[in-house]
Short mmCIF file of C-alpha atoms and ligand atoms in Angstrom, two decimals:
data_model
loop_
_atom_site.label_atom_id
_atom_site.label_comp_id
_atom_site.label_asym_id
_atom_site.label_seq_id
_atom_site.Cartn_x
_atom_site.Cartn_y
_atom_site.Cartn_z
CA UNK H 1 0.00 0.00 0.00
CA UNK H 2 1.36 3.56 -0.73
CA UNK H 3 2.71 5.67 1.86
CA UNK H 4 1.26 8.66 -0.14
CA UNK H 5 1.60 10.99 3.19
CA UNK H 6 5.21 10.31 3.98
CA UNK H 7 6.17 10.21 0.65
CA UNK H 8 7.68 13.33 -0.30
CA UNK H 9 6.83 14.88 3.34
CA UNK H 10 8.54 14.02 6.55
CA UNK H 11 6.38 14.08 10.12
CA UNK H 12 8.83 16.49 11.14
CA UNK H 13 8.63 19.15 8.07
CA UNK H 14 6.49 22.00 8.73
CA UNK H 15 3.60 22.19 6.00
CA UNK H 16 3.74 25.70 4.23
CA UNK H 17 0.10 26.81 3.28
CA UNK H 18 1.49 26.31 -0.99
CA UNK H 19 2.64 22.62 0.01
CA UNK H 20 -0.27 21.89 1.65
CA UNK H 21 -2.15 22.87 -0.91
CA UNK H 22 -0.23 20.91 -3.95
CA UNK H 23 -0.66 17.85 -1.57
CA UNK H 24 -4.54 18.35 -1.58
CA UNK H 25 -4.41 18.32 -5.64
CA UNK H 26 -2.07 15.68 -5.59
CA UNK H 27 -5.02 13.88 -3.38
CA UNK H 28 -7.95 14.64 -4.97
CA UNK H 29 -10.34 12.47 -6.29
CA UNK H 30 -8.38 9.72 -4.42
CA UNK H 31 -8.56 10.32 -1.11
CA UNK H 32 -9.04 14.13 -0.69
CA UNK H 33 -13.44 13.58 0.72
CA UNK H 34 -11.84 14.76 4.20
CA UNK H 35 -9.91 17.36 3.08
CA UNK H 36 -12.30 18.72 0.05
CA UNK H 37 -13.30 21.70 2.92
CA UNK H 38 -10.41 22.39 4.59
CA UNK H 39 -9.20 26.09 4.25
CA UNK H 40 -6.33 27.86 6.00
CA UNK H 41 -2.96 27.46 7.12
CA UNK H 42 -4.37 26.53 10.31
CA UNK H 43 -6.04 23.61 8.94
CA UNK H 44 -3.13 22.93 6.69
CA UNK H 45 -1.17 22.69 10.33
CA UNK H 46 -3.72 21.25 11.99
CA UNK H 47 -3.01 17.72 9.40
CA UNK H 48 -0.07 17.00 10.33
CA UNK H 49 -0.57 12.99 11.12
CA UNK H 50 0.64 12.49 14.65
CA UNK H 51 3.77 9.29 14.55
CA UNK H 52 2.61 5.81 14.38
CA UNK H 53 4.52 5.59 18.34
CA UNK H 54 2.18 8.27 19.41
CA UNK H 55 -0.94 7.13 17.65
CA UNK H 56 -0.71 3.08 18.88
CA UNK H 57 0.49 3.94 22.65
CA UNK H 58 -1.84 6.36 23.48
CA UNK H 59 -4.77 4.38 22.93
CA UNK H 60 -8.44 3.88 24.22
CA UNK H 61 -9.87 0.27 24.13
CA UNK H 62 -11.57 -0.37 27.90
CA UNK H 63 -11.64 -3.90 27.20
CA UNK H 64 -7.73 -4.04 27.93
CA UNK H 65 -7.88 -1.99 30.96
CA UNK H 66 -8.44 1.76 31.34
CA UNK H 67 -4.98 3.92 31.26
CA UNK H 68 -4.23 5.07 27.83
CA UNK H 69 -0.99 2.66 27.48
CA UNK H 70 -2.80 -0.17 28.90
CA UNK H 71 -4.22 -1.29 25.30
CA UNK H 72 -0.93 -1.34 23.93
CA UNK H 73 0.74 -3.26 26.33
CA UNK H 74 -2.44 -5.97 26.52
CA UNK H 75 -4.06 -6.06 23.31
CA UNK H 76 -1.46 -8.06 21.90
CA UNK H 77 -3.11 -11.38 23.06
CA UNK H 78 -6.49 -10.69 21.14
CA UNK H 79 -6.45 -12.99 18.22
CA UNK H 80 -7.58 -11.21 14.96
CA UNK H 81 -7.47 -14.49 12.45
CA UNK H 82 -9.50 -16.08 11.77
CA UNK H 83 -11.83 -12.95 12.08
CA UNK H 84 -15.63 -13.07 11.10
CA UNK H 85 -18.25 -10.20 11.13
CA UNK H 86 -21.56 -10.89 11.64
CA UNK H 87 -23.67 -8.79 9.44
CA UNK H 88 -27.50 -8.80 9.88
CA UNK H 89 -30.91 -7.63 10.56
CA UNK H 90 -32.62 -5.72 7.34
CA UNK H 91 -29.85 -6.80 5.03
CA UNK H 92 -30.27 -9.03 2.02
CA UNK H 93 -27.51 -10.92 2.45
CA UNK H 94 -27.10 -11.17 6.05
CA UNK H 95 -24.74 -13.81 7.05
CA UNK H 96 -20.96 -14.57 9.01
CA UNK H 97 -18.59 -12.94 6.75
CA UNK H 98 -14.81 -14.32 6.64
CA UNK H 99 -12.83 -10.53 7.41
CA UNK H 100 -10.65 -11.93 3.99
CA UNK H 101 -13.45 -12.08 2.03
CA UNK H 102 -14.86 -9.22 2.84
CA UNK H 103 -11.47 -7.94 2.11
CA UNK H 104 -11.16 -8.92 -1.41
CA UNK H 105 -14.06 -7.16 -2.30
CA UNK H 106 -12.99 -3.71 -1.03
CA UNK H 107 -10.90 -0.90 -2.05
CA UNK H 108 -8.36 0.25 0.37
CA UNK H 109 -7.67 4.07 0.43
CA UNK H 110 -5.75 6.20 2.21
CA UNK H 111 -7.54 8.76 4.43
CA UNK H 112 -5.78 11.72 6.34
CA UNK H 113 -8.38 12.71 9.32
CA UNK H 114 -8.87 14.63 12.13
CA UNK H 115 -10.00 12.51 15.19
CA UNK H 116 -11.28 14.30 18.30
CA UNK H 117 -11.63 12.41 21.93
CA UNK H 118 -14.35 13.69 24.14
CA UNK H 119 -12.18 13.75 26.69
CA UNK H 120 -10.73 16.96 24.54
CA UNK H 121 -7.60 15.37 23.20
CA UNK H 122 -7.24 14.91 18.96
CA UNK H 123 -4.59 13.50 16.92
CA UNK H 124 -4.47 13.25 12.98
CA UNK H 125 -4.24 9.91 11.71
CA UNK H 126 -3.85 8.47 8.35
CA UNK H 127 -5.98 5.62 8.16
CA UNK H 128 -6.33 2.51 5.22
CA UNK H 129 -9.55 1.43 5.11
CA UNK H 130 -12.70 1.44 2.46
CA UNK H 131 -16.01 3.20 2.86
CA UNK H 132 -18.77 1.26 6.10
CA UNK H 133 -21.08 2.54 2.69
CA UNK H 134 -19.13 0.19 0.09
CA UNK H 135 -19.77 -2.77 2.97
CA UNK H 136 -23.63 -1.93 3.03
CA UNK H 137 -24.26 -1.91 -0.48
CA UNK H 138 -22.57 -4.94 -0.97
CA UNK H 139 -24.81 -6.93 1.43
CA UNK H 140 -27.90 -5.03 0.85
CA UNK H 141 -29.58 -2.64 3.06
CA UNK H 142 -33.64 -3.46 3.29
CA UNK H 143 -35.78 -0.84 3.05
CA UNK H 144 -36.79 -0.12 6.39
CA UNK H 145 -33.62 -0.17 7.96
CA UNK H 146 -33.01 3.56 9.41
CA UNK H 147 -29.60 2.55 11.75
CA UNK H 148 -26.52 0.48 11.96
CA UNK H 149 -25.61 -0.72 15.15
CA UNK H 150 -22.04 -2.96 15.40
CA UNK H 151 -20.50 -4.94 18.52
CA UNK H 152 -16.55 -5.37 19.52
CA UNK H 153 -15.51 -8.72 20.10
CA UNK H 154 -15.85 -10.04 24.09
CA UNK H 155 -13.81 -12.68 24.76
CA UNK H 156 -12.74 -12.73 28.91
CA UNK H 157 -9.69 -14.58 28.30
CA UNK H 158 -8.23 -12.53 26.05
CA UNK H 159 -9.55 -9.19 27.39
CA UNK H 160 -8.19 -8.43 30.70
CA UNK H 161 -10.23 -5.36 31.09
CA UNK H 162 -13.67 -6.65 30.76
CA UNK H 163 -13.31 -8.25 33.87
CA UNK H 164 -14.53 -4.69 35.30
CA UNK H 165 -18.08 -3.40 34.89
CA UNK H 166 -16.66 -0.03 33.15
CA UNK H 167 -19.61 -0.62 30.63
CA UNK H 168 -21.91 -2.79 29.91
CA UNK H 169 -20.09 -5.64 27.49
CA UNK H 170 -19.64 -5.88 24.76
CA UNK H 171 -18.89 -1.95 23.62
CA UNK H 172 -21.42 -1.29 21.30
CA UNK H 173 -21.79 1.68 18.77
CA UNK H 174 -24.85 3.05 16.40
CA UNK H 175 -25.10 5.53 13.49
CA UNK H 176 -28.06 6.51 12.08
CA UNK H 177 -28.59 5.29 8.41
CA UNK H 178 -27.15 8.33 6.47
CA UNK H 179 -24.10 8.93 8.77
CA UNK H 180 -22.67 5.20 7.99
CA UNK H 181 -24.03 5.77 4.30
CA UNK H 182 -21.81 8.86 4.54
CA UNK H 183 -18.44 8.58 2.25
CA UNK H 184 -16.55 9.93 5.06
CA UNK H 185 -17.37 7.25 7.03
CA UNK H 186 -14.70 4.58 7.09
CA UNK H 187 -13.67 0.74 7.91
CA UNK H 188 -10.47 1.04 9.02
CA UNK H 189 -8.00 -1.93 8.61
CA UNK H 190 -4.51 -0.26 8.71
CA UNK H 191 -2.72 3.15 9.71
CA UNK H 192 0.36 4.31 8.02
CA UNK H 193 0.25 1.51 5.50
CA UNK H 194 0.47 -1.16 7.89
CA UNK H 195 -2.32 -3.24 9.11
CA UNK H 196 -4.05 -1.86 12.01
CA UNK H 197 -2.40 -2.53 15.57
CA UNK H 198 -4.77 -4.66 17.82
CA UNK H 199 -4.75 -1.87 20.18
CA UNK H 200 -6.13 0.44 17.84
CA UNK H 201 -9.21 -1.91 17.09
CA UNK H 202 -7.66 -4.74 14.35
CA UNK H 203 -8.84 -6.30 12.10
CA UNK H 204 -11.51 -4.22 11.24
CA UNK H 205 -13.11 -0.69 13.16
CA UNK H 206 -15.00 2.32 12.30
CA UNK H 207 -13.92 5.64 12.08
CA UNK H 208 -16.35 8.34 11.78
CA UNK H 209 -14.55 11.98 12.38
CA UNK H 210 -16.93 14.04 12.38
CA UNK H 211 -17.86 12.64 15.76
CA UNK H 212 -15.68 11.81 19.27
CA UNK H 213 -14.00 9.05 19.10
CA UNK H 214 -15.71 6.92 21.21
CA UNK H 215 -18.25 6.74 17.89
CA UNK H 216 -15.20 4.86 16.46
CA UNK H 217 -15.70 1.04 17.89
CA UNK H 218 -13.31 -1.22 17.98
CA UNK H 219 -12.81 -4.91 16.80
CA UNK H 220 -16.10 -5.12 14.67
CA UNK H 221 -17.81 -8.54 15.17
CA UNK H 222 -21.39 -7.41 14.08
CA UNK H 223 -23.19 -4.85 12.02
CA UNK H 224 -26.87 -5.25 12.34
CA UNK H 225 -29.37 -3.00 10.56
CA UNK H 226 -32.17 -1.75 12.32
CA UNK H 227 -35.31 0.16 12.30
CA UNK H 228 -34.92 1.45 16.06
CA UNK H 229 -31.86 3.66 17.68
CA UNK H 230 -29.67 1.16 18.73
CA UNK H 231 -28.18 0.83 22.28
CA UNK H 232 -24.40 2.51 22.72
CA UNK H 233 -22.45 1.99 25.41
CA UNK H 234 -21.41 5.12 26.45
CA UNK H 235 -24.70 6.35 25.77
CA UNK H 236 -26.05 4.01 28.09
CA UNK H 237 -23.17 4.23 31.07
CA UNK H 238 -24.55 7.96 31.29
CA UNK H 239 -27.04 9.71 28.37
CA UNK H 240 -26.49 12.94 30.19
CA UNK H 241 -22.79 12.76 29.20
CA UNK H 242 -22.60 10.84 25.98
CA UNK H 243 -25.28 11.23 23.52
CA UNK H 244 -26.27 8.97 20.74
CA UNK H 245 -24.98 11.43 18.07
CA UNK H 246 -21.60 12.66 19.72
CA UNK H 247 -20.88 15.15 16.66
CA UNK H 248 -17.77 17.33 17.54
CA UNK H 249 -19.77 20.56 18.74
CA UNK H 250 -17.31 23.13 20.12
CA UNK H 251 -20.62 25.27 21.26
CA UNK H 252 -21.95 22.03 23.33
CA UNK H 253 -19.88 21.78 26.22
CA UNK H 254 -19.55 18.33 28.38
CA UNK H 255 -21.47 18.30 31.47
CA UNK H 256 -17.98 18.70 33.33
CA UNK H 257 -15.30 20.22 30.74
CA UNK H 258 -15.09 22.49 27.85
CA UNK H 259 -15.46 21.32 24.48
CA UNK H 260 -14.12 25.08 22.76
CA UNK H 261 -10.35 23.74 22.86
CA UNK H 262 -8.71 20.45 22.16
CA UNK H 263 -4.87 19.47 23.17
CA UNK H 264 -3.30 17.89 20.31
CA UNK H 265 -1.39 14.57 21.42
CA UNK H 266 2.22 15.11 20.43
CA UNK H 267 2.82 18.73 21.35
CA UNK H 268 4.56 18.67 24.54
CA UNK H 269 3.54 19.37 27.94
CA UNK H 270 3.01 23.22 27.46
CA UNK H 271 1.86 23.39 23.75
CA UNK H 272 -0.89 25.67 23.00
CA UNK H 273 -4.63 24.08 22.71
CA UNK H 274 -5.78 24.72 19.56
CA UNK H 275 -9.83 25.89 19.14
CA UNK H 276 -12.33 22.72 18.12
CA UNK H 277 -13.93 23.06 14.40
CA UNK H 278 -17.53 22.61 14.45
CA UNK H 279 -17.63 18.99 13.18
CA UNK H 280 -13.95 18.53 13.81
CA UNK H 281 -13.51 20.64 10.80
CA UNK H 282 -16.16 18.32 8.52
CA UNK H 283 -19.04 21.05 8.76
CA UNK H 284 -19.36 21.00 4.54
CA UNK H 285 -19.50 17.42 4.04
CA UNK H 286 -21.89 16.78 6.99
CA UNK H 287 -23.83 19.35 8.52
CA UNK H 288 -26.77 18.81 5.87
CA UNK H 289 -27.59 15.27 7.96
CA UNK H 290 -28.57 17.59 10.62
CA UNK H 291 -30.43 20.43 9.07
CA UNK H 292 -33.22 21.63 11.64
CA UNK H 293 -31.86 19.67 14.80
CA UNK H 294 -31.30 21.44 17.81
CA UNK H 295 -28.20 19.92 18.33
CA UNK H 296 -28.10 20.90 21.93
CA UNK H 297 -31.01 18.54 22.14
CA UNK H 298 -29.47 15.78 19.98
CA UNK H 299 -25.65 16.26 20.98
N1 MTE F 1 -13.90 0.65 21.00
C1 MTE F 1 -13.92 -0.32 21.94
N2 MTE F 1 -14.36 -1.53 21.60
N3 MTE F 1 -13.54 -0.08 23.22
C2 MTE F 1 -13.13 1.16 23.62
O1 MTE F 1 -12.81 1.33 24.81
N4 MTE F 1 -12.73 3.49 22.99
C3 MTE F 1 -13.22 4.57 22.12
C4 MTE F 1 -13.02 4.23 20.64
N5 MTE F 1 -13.44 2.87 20.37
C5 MTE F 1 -13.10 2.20 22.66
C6 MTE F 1 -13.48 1.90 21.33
C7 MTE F 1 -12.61 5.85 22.42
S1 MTE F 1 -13.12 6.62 23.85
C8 MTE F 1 -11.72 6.44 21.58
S2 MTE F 1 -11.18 8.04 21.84
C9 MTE F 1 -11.16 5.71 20.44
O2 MTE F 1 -11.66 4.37 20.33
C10 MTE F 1 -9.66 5.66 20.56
O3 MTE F 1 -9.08 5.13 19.40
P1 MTE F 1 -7.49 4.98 19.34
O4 MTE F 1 -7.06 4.31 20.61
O5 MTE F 1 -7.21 4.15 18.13
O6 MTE F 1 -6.94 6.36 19.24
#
């Protein structure tokens, strides 16, 4: 797979507003959906991908324990292959999919996001993957169907952390039908050209970045469509705190921190925050889903 980012850029060159700009023409029509709306020298800045160190030690995944380097020191005991998705509910096809197969059938691009934690941390990441939109069609969405809800894998002996009641197991995740329909919306299966660490969420996880990352699940074992909102985890650990829809909304703060400012992993101890884009900076390509929602209401 190309390393079209580190290419003819190092992580440590600083991107000039001109380069930046040659790299989005150089992108477009390949993977350049993300960056189709991004204006500035800011911006330009702001996507610079974190390093792979940085990216797969800092890390999120409860089910290996809590502490951000946790994952990367446990998930290495998960076993990703065989790997088989479960996809079902108001599909056509609906079945137990081999992760390979599923595989051959995709196209694997690169894409250079954002990605924005509610707990007010981001990196950039450049992702492999192929649309969650490519998936659907190829199985078949019913009519009917109006969400997509997916699981992560639970499997005790290999998960240290579920052991806890952090959240209710397995970690599950929804979208609403247009969001995973979206072409920003992404199956991830690598980072950097490489296949996806497990602690990042191998084989197979979902990357939405127009929403916090706890959106993104992990470890994808099932995609069921649905007619009904489907239950999320952090959603249901506290709906006060998480709410189904979780865009990036610099105007909606958390119940107990900020949202205006984000601290970008990677810049030292005293670096400047930098200001949160409505929709992590995805406003054009998105913001029509939600035309007419008080999104203080539906945050
Ligand atoms: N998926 C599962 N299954 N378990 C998790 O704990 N954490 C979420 C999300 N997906 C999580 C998960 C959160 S809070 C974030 S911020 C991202 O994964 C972190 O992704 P990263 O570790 O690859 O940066």
């Amino acid at each position: 797979m190309a390393h079209r980012w580190q290419n003819d850029l190092t992580r440590d060159d600083v991107t000039p507003y001109g380069a930046f700009m040659n790299r989005r023409q150089l992108m477009a029509g390949m993977a350049g959906l993300g960056l189709a709306s991004i204006a500035g020298p800011a911006a330009a800045e702001d996507l610079k991908p974190n390093a792979w160190d940085e990216i797969t030690s800092y890390c999120n995944f409860y089910e290996f324990g809590t502490g951000k380097s946790d994952p990367a020191a446990n998930a290495g005991q998960m076993t990703t292959s065989p790997w088989k998705v479960e996809i079902d509910g108001l599909v056509d096809r609906p079945g137990t999919y081999d992760f390979q197969d599923i595989l051959s059938e995709m196209t694997i691009e690169e894409r250079i996001y954002r990605f924005r934690c509610v707990e007010a941390w981001s990196m950039v990441i450049p992702w492999n993957g192929f649309e969650l939109a490519d998936l659907l069609n190829m199985v078949g969405v019913k009519d009917g169907a109006k969400y997509v809800a997916f699981e992560t894998l639970l499997r005790p002996e290999e998960m240290p952390g579920v052991r806890y009641p952090t959240i209710e197991w397995p970690y599950r995740e929804g979208l609403r039908l247009d969001e995973a329909m979206n072409p920003l919306t992404l199956m991830a299966t690598g980072l950097y050209g490489k296949p996806l660490p497990n602690q990042n969420g191998a084989p197979l996880r979902l990357v939405v970045p127009w929403k916090y990352g706890f959106k993104s699940i992990k470890s994808i074992v099932r995609i069921t469509l649905t007619d009904k909102e489907p239950p999320a985890s952090w959603n249901m650990y506290s709906a006060r705190e998480y709410g189904f829809y979780s865009n990036v909304n610099p105007t909606v703060d958390h119940p107990r921190w900020s949202q205006a400012t984000e601290r970008k992993i990677g810049g030292g101890l005293f670096a400047k925050r930098i200001p949160t884009l409505m929709f992590n900076g995805y406003e054009s390509e998105v913001a029509g889903m939600y035309e007419g929602m008080d999104l203080s209401k539906y945050f």
